[in-house]
Short mmCIF file of C-alpha atoms in Angstrom, two decimals:
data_model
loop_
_atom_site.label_atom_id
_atom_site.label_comp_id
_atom_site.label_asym_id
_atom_site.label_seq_id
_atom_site.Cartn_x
_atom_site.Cartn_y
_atom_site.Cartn_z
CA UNK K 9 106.74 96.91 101.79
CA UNK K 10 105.97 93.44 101.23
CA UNK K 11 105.03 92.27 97.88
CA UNK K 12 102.07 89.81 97.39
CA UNK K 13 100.84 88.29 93.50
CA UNK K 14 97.75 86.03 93.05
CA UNK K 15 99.10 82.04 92.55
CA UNK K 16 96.72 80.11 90.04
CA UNK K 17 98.63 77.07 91.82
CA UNK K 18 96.64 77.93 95.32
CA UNK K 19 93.89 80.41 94.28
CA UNK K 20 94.80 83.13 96.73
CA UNK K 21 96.87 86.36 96.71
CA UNK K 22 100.22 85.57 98.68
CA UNK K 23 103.15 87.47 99.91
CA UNK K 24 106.34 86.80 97.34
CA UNK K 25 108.88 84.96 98.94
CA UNK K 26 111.41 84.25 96.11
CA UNK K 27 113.82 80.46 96.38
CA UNK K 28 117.03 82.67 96.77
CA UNK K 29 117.04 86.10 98.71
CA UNK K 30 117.27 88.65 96.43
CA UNK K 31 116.88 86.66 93.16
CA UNK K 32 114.19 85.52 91.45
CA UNK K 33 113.70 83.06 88.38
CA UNK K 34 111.35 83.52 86.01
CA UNK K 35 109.88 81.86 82.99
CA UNK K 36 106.99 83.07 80.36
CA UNK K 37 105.41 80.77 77.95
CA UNK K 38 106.27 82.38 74.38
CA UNK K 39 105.19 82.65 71.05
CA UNK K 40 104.61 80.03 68.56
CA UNK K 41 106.36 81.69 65.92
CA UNK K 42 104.52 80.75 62.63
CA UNK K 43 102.08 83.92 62.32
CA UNK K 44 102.25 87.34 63.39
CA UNK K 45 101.44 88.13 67.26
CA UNK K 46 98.38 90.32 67.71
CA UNK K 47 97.24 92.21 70.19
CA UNK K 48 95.79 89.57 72.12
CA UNK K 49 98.98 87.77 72.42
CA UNK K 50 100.95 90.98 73.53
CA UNK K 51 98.79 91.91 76.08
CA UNK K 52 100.03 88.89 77.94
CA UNK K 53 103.46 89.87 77.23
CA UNK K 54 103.13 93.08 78.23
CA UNK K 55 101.54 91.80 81.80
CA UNK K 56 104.65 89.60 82.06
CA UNK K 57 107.04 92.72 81.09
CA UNK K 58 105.34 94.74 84.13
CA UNK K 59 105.11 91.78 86.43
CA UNK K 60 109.37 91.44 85.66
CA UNK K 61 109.56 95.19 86.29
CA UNK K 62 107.50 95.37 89.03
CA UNK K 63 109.91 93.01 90.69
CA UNK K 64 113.20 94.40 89.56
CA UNK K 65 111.82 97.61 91.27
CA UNK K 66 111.40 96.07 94.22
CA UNK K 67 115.14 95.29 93.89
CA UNK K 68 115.12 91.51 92.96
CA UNK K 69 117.34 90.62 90.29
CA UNK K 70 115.38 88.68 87.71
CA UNK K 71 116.03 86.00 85.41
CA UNK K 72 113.33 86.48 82.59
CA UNK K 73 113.68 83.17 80.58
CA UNK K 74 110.97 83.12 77.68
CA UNK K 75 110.80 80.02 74.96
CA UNK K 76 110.73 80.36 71.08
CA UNK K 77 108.46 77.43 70.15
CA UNK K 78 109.39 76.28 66.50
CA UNK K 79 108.01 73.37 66.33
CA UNK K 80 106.05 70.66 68.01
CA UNK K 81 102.85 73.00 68.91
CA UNK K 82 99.32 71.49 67.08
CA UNK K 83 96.73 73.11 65.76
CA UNK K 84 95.00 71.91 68.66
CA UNK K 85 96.66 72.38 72.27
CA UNK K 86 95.88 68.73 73.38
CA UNK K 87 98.31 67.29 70.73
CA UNK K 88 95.39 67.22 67.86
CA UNK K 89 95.80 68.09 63.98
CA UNK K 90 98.85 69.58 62.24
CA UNK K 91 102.04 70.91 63.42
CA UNK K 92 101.40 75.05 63.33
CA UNK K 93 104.88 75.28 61.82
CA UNK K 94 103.73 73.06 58.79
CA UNK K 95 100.67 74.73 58.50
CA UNK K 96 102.22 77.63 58.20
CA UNK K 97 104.84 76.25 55.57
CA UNK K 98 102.32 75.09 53.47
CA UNK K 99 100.31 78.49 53.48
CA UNK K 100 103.16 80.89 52.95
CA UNK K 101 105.23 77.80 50.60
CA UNK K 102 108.33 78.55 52.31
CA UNK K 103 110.17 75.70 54.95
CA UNK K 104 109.08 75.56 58.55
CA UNK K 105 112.95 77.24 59.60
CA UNK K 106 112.34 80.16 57.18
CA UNK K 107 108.59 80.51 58.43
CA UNK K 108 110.00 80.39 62.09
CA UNK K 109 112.68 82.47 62.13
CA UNK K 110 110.37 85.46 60.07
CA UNK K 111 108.26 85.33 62.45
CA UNK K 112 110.59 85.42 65.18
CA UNK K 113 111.81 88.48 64.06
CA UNK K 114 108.58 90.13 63.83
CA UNK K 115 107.78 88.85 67.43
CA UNK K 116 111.08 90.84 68.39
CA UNK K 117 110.04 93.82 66.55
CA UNK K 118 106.98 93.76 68.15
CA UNK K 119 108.30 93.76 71.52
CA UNK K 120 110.71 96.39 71.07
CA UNK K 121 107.75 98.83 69.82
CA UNK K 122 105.58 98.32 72.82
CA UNK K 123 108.73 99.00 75.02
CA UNK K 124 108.75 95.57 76.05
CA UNK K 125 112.04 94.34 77.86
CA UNK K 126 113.83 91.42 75.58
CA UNK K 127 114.10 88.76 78.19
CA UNK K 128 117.24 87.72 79.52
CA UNK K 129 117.37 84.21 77.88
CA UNK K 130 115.04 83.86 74.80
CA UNK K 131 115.54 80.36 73.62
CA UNK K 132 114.41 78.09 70.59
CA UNK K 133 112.91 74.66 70.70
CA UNK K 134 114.61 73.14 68.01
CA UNK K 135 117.50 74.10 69.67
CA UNK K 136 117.31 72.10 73.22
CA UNK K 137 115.76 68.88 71.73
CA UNK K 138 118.43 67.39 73.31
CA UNK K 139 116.98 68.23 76.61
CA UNK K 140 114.01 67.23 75.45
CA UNK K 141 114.67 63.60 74.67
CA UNK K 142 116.97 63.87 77.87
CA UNK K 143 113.47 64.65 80.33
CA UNK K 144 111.63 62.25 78.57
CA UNK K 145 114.35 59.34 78.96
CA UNK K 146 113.55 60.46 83.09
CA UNK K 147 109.75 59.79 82.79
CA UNK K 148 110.47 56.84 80.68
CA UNK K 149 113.18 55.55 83.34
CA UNK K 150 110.39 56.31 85.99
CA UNK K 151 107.45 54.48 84.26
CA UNK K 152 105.56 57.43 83.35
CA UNK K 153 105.26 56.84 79.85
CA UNK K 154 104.11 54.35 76.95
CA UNK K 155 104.67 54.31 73.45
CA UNK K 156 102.04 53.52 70.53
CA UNK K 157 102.91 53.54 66.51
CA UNK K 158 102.13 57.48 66.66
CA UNK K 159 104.78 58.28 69.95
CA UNK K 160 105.47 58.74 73.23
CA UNK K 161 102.80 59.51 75.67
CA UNK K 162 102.93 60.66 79.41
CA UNK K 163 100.33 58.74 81.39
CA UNK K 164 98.34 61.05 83.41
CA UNK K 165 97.05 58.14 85.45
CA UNK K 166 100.48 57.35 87.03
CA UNK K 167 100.17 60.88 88.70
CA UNK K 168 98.55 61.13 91.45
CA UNK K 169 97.92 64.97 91.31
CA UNK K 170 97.64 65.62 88.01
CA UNK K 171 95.16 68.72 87.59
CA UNK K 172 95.91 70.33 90.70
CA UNK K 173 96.80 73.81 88.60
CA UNK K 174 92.69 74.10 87.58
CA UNK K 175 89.20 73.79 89.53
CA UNK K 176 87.84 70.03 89.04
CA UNK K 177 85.14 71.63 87.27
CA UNK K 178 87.56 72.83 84.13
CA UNK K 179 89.77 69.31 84.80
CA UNK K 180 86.63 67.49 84.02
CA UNK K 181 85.78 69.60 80.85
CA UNK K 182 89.20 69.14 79.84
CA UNK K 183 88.94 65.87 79.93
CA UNK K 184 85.88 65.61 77.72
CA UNK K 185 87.24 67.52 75.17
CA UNK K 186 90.40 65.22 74.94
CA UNK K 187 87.73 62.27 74.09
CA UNK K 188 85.86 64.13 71.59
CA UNK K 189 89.16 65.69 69.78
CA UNK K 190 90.00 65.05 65.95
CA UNK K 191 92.43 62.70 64.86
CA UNK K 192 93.10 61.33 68.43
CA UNK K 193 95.65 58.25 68.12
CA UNK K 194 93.08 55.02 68.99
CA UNK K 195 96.08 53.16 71.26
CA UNK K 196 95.73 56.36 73.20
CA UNK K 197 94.79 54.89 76.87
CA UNK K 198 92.76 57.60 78.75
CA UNK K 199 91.88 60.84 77.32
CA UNK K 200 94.46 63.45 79.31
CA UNK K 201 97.47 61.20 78.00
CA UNK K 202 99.45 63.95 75.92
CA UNK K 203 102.66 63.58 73.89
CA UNK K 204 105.75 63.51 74.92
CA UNK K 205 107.57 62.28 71.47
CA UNK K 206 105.85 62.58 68.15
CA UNK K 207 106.66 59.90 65.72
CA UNK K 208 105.33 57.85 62.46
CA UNK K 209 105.04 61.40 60.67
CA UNK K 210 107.22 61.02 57.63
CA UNK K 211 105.96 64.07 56.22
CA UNK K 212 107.18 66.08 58.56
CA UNK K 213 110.10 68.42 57.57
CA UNK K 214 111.31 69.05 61.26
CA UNK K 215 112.78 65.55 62.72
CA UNK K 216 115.19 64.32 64.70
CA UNK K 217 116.52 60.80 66.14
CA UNK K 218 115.41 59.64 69.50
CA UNK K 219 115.09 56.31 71.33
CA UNK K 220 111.30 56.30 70.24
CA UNK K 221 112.59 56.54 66.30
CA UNK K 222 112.81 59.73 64.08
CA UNK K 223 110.12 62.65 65.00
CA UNK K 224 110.01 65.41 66.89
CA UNK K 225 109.05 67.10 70.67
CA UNK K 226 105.57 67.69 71.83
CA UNK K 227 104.83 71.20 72.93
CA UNK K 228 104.63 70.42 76.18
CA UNK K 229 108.19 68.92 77.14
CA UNK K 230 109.86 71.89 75.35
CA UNK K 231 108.54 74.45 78.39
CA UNK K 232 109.85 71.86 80.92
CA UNK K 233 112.99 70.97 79.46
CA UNK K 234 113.95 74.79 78.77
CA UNK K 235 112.84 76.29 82.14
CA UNK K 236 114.49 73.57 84.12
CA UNK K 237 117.88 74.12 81.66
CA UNK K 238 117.78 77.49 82.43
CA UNK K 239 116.26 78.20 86.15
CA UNK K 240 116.98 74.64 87.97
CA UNK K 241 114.48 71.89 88.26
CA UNK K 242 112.55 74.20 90.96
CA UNK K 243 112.03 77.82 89.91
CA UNK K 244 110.09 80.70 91.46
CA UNK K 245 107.32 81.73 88.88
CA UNK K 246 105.92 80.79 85.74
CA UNK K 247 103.23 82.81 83.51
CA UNK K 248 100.63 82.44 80.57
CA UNK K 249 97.52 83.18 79.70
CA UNK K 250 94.75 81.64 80.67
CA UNK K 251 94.08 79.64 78.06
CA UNK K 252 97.39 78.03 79.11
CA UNK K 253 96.10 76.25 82.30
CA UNK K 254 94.05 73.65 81.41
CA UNK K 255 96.52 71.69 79.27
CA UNK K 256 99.67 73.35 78.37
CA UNK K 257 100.90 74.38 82.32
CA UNK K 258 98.85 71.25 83.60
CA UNK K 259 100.97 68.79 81.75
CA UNK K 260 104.19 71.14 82.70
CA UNK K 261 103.55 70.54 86.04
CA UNK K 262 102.56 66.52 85.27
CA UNK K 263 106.07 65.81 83.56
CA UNK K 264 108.33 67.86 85.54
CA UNK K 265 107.51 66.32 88.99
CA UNK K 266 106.82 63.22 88.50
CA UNK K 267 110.70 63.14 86.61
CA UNK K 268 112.43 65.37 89.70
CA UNK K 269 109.99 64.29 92.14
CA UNK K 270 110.37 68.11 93.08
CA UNK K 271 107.91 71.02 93.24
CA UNK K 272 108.39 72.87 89.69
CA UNK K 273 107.15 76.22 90.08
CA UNK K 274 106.35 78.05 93.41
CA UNK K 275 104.42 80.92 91.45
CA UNK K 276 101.54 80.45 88.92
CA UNK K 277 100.53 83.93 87.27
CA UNK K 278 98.21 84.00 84.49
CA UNK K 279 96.78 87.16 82.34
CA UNK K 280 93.31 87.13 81.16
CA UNK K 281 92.18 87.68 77.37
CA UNK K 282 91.59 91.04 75.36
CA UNK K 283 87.97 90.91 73.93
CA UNK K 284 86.90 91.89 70.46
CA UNK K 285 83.91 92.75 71.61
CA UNK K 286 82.90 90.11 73.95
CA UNK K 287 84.97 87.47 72.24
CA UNK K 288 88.70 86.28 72.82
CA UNK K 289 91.07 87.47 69.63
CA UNK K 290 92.39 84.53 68.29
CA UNK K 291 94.25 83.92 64.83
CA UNK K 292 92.01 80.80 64.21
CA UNK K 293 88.75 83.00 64.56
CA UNK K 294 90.00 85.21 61.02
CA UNK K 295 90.62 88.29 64.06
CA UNK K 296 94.20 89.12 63.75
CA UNK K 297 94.94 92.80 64.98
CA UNK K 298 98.09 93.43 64.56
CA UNK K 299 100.89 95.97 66.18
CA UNK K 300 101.68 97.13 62.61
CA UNK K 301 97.88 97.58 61.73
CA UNK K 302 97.89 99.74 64.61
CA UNK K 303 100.55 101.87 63.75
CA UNK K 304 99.38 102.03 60.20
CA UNK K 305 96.11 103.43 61.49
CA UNK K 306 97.93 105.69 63.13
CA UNK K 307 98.61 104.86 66.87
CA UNK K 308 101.67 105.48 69.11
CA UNK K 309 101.94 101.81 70.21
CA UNK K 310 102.76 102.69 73.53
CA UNK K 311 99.44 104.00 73.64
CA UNK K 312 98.37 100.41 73.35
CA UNK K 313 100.35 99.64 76.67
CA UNK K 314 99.26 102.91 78.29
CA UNK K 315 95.57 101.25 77.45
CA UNK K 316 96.35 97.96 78.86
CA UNK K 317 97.47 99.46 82.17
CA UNK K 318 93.78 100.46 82.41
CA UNK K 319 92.63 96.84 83.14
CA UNK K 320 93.99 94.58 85.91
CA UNK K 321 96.22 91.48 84.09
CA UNK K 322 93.47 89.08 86.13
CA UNK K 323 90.69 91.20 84.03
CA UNK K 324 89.49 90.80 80.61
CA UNK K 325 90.09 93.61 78.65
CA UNK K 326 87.22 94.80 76.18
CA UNK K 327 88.20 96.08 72.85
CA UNK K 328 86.46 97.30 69.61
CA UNK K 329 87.97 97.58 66.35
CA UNK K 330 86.42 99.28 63.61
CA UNK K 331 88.11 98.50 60.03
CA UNK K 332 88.43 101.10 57.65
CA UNK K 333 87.55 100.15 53.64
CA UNK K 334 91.14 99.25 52.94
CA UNK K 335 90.74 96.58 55.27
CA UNK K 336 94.30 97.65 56.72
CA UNK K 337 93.85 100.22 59.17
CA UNK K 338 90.45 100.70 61.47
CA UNK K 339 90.01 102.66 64.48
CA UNK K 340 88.94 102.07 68.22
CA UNK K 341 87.52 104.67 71.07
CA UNK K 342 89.16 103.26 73.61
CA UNK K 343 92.75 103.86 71.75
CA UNK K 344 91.94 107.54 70.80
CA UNK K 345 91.63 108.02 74.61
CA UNK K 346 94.05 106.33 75.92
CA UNK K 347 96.52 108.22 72.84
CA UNK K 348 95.03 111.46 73.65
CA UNK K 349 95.69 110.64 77.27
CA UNK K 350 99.42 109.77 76.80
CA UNK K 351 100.08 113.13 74.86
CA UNK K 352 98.46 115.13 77.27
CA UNK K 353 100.51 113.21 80.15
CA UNK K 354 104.21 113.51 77.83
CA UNK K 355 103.59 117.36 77.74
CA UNK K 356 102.63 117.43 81.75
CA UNK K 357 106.21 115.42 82.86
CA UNK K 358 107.65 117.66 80.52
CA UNK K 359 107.03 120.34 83.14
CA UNK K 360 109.19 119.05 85.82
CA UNK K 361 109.50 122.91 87.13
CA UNK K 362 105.60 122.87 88.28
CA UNK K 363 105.03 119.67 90.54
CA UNK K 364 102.27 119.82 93.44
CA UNK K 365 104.38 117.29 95.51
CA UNK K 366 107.37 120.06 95.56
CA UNK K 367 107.27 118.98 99.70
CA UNK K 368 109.17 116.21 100.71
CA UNK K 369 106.85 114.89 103.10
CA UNK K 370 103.60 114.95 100.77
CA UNK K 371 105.90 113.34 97.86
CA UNK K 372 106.98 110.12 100.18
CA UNK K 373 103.30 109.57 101.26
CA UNK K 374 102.44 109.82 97.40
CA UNK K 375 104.93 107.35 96.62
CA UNK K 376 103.72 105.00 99.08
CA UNK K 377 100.48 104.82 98.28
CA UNK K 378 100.94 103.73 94.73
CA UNK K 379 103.60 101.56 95.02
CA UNK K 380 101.13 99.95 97.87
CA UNK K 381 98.68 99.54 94.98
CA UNK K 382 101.59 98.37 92.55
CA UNK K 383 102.75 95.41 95.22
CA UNK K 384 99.14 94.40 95.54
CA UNK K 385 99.15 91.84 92.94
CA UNK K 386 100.36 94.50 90.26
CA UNK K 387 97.17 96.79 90.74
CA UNK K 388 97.94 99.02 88.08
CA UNK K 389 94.77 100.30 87.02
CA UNK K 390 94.46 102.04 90.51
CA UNK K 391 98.32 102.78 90.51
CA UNK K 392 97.69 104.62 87.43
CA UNK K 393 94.61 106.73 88.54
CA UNK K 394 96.46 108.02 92.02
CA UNK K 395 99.39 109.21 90.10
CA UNK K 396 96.81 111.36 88.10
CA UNK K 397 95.22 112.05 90.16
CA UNK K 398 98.71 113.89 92.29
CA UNK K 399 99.40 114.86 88.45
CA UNK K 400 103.05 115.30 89.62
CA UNK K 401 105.59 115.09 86.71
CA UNK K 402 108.17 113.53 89.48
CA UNK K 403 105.91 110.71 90.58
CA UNK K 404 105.24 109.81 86.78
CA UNK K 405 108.87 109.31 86.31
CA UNK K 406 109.69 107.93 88.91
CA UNK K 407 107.28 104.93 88.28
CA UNK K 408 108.16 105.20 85.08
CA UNK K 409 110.51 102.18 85.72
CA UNK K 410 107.60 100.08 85.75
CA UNK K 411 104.78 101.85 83.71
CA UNK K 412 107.61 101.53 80.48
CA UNK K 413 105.90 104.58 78.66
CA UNK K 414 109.70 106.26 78.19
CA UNK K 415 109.29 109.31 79.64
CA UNK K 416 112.97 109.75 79.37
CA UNK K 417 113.17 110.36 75.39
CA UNK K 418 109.81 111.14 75.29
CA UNK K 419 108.59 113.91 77.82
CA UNK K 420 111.51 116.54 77.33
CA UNK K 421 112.53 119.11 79.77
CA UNK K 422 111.43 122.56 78.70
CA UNK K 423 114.62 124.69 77.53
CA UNK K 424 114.14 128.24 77.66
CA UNK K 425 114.53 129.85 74.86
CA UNK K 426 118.26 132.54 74.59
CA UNK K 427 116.87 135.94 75.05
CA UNK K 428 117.57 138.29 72.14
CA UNK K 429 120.70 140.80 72.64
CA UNK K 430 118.12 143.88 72.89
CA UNK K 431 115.87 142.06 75.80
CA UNK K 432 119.90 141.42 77.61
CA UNK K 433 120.41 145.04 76.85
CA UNK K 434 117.47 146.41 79.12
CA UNK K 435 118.35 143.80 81.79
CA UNK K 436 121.76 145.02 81.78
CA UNK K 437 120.61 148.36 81.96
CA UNK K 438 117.86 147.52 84.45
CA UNK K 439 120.38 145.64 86.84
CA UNK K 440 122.68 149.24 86.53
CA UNK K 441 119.85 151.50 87.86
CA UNK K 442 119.20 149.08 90.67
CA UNK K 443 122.15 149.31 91.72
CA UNK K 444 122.37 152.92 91.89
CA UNK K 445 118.96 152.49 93.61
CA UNK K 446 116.91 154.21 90.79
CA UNK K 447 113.81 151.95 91.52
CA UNK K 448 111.29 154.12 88.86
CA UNK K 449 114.39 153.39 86.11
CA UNK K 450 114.08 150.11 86.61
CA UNK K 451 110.32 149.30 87.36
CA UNK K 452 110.00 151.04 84.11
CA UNK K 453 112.93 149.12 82.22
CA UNK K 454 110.96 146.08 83.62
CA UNK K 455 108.20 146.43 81.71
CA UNK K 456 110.26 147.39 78.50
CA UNK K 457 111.79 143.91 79.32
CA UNK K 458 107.93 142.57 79.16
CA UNK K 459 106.76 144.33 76.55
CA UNK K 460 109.32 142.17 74.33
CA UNK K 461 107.34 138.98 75.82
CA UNK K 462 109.99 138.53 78.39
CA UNK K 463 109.95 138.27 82.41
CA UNK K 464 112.64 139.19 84.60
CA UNK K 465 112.95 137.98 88.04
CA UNK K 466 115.59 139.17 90.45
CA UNK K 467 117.78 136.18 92.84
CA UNK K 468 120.89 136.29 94.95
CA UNK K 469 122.64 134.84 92.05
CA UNK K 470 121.40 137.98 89.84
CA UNK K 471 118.58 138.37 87.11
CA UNK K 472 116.95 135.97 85.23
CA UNK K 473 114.70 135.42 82.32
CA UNK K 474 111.99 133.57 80.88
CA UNK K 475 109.71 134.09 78.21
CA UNK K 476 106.06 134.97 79.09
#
């Protein structure tokens, strides 16, 4: 069954064809590690998490490659304001390597708890500046860049198809908001010029040497130089969130071809925002929900996930939070359902013994039709409703692969419980007058046997028991 995922790049569903039969490479924009993630953030992680399972179920073998930014990243995307990593220094009055690799941490934590698979190469910008400097030395080489008293910059009017990754509509706007952007360097020459190099910031703790003097990588080269390090100068997808496309993955895209003069990423995926209320959650809007806030009001996470399989990644997700006084722990509607949901569904896979799709044939024709709704662009929300719709405790595990709600440690085979030595007793003496083919003996040694809140059965193997 063919596989097909929606490509920002063309703006149509396609069938996946990976580089290399079999194989597929695979990088996710991470986390900039100077705050906590919230909820917001992780629901793009968690799309990326099912998108990598989705795949390795179809029996690719994927090469999940997601960057540690710690460092370089402004307050605004298009290179504007403060370094997030000093920001966060200065707020919390610790360094920018302490602040990054707390946070890190926590980011790690975070994933583990929502049963999200660590990817297979998780690295850290300050740790490949060297390929850094090395990709910008290409563009340099190439005539691609210029440099003014505050760095490097790539200019976007040397490439001839920068944009292509957004509508014309949202290139224009982007453009606009580059001119009217704070603290934009004045020897800047048109307004989607973005930073390769950052330099004439002696304040900044985080520097290194570089043929453009002492400073440090902008945000943008780190993604290029560590995919390309990692999964070759072409590479089959790359994801984000949305708010990614319009500068972040365009300026990716910029940089990388114009220095290999090769396609850089077959694959564009990107997962739309969860909604407080009707507005995106964002750190900088005061609207931090965190993992931890939800436990500590009292949520599985996982029923987080379960929730966000409810929506389709391409979807925005509506949420509302309620806080409670303490201003620590809140509720939301849509969590007690979805929690309620996954309790109710951990008890039913628990009962592996009573499955509707017991046949074969009506099993395989199950299975079909949700993984045909799982390789349609990762349809899980209707993936999700047919296997509740079967409500067959074999079907939920066997997607469980890709669903990641651990049904293995979590829904438990029912174990019988040892029948007391007086119920064995009137079996044994049951199984004794059926033999000597005194049937009223042991109809009424039967109901002895059920009268002590047991049932016994009889088999070819002998009798057997189980409690009422």
């Amino acid at each position: 069954m063919d596989l097909t995922l929606y490509n920002t790049l063309t703006k149509t569903k396609e069938t996946f064809e990976p580089m290399t039969p079999g194989r597929v490479g695979m990088y996710t924009c991470g986390p900039t590690v100077y705050n906590y993630a919230h909820i917001g953030n992780l629901r793009t992680f968690l799309f990326e998490d099912l998108l990598a399972r989705t795949l390795r179920f179809n029996g690719y073998d994927v090469t999940h490659v997601m960057n540690i930014t710690d460092v370089g990243h402004m307050t605004s995307d298009a290179d504007a304001g403060e370094d997030k990593m000093e920001t966060a220094a200065r707020r919390e009055n610790k360094d920018p390597w302490q602040i990054a690799r707390f946070y890190e941490a926590a980011f790690v934590r975070d994933l583990e708890r929502l049963n999200i698979r660590r990817p297979d190469v998780l690295p850290r910008a300050t740790e490949h500046v060297e390929e850094m400097i090395a990709l910008n030395r290409q563009l340099e080489e190439k005539g691609f860049t210029y440099q003014t008293r505050e760095g490097l910059y790539f200019d976007t009017s040397k490439d001839d198809d920068y944009g292509k990754l957004m509508p014309r509509l949202d290139r224009d706007n982007q453009l606009v908001g580059a001119r009217e952007a704070v603290n934009v360097d004045p020897e800047k020459r048109h307004p989607g010029d973005f930073v390769l190099w950052f330099g004439n910031k002696p304040g900044h703790i985080m520097q290194w040497e570089s043929p453009w003097g002492v400073g440090y990588p902008g945000w943008h080269i780190e993604c290029s130089a560590m995919s390309m390090k990692y999964l070759g100068e072409t590479f089959d997808i790359h994801c984000g969130g949305i708010d990614h496309i319009p500068v972040h993955n365009t300026n990716e895209i910029a940089q990388s071809e114009s220095a290999t003069d090769k396609p850089f990423v077959r694959y564009w995926m990107h997962a739309a925002f969860l909604n407080l209320g009707t507005k995106k959650m964002a750190k900088s809007a005061g609207s931090i929900l965190t993992v931890q806030a939800l436990i500590d009001s009292g949520y599985d996470p996982l029923a987080y996930r379960y929730l966000c399989l409810q929506a389709h990644y391409r979807s925005p997700l509506e949420f509302r939070w309620t806080w409670n006084e303490d201003g620590k722990t809140g509720r939301a509607q849509s969590l007690d359902t979805a929690q309620a949901t996954l309790q109710r569904l951990y008890e039913r896979v628990s009962h592996a013994e009573d499955d509707p799709l017991a046949n074969e044939t009506a099993y395989t024709q199950a299975y079909n039709e949700v993984l045909g709704y799982l390789n349609d662009d990762i349809a899980l929300p209707q993936a999700v409703a047919t296997l509740h719709t079967y409500n067959s405790p074999r079907l939920w595990r066997a997607f469980d692969p890709v669903l990641g709600l651990d049904f293995e440690s979590r829904a438990k085979p029912r174990v019988e419980e040892a029948a007391p030595e007086d119920v064995l007793a009137l079996v044994e003496q049951r199984e004794q007058a059926r033999k000597a083919k005194d049937f009223a003996r042991a109809d009424a040694l039967r109901k002895e046997v059920a009268a002590l809140g047991w049932e016994v059965a009889d088999s070819p193997q002998g009798p057997t028991l189980k409690r009422r």
